[in-house]
Amino acid sequence: MSPSPSSHLPVIIVGGGQAGLSMSHCLQQAGIDHLVLEKHSAMHVWRTQRWDNFCLVTPNWQCALPGHVYDGPDPHGFMKKDEINAYLAAFRRKVAPPIREGVAVRRVSPRVQGGFDVITSDGEWTADQVIVASGGYHQPIVPRLAERLPAGIVQLHSEQYRSAAALPEGEVLVVGSGQSGAQIAEDLHLAGRKVHLAVGDAPRCARFYRGRDVVDWLADMNYYDMPVTEHPLREGVRDNTNHYVTGRDGGRDIDLRRFALEGMELYGLLQDLDGSTLTFEPGLRAALDHADRIYNGINAAIDKHIASAGIDAPPPSVYEPVWTPAAERTTLDLSSSAITSVIWCIGFSPDFRWVDAPVFNGRGDPVHTRGVTQQPGLYFLGLPWLYTWGSGRFSGVARDAAWLTEKVTAFAPRHLQPEEAVTC
């Protein structure tokens, strides 16, 4: 039975996704009373904001939520949408979290005497400690020029896209070539739709190289254990766009150049709208070359690892472009084109305005060390590169939740601490 509003709790967790429920699992193991508050329903993003053919881009063996490691028949495969939701539903059943769903947190603010006031759509609580596990993808980014597109064009953000069949007949403009943009462009392309893709500066990587999934090689190279403090970019890596690749049909590269050979129209970054004419920056060639340099650079690092470890593996290779734009198109007249839909795939922005505490930088991102802020008792969990590459994914959130549990336990009033430490 969840506590009623206006009661006090040692810990409140905001967010009922994989991060919030991972934290709940660890706190239960440590014997710390808590409550999870979720605006919608637990794991709702995975059910409601993914397209029909969505699948993981990392192999199933990396699904390692606390106490819930993937144990299915295909550890090197890539779970599809329904399988992901089944995996997460099973995790929820295991955790059996104390959760109130359909409760939006409107304000978290420190109290003068210590602890926090938590104001929600369903009343008020107080808590000694608060863990913000609502992720960092809150506000879909759509440029203001979208307001000036012809009224007859259907516009969707990537979180709203479901399938090619759900769109009106005609050609489709996809804006953005990160993981979602590249995969949605591929989904439309495979469905036989004519796709126009505005390419950004997202890098790419190989799916398989020298006989193994690239993720397997990088795991052996301890890349996924590298803390953000040891990454060459330090905290700057949190701003990086994810590499595009796919797990579809057993996994493969996404090669935008090959799509172009097959009829997809590629452009540089979308710049503006002049009347009915979209304009693009003349940077397509540079963007494709940049993505290929990252691709070959990752493979070269794997080559070095194989050589230093004396591993017997198939011979190395270097990707050579299969297509290069002869001339870059920098305009697209919507009035004379057959485009009937635009899919905005340029990401999300965080929105932590409801956290009324001095823990944010000038861009509104929380300042923390491995999730611990300068505000005593306030923590963040589930953010990209909170500590490692896997912090915002199924592979690394368990480690982060266990770490924060230690901090929560150490901070808790003495009478609330468990007699023995419990690992989750």
CSV table of C-alpha atoms in Angstrom, one decimal, residues 3 39 47 84-85 101 117 132 158 195 220 230 233 253 276 280 302 308 312 320 323 344 380 395 424:
chain,number,residue,atom,x,y,z
A,3,PRO,CA,1.8,6.1,1.5
A,39,LYS,CA,3.7,10.9,-14.0
A,47,ARG,CA,5.4,1.3,-24.8
A,84,ILE,CA,11.7,-5.2,-24.7
A,85,ASN,CA,8.4,-4.4,-23.1
A,101,GLU,CA,1.3,6.0,-11.1
A,117,ASP,CA,8.9,19.3,0.1
A,132,VAL,CA,15.4,12.3,-9.8
A,158,SER,CA,10.4,10.8,-33.8
A,195,VAL,CA,13.0,9.5,-48.3
A,220,ASP,CA,36.6,-6.6,-24.0
A,230,GLU,CA,38.6,9.3,-17.7
A,233,LEU,CA,36.1,14.7,-23.6
A,253,ASP,CA,25.5,-1.2,-40.5
A,276,SER,CA,7.9,27.1,-49.7
A,280,PHE,CA,20.2,23.3,-46.3
A,302,ILE,CA,39.8,-2.8,-32.3
A,308,SER,CA,48.3,-6.3,-28.7
A,312,ASP,CA,43.3,-14.8,-33.9
A,320,GLU,CA,35.7,2.9,-48.6
A,323,TRP,CA,28.9,6.9,-53.0
A,344,TRP,CA,11.7,15.7,-36.8
A,380,PHE,CA,20.1,12.1,-10.2
A,395,SER,CA,23.7,-2.0,-19.1
A,424,CYS,CA,21.6,-5.2,-5.1
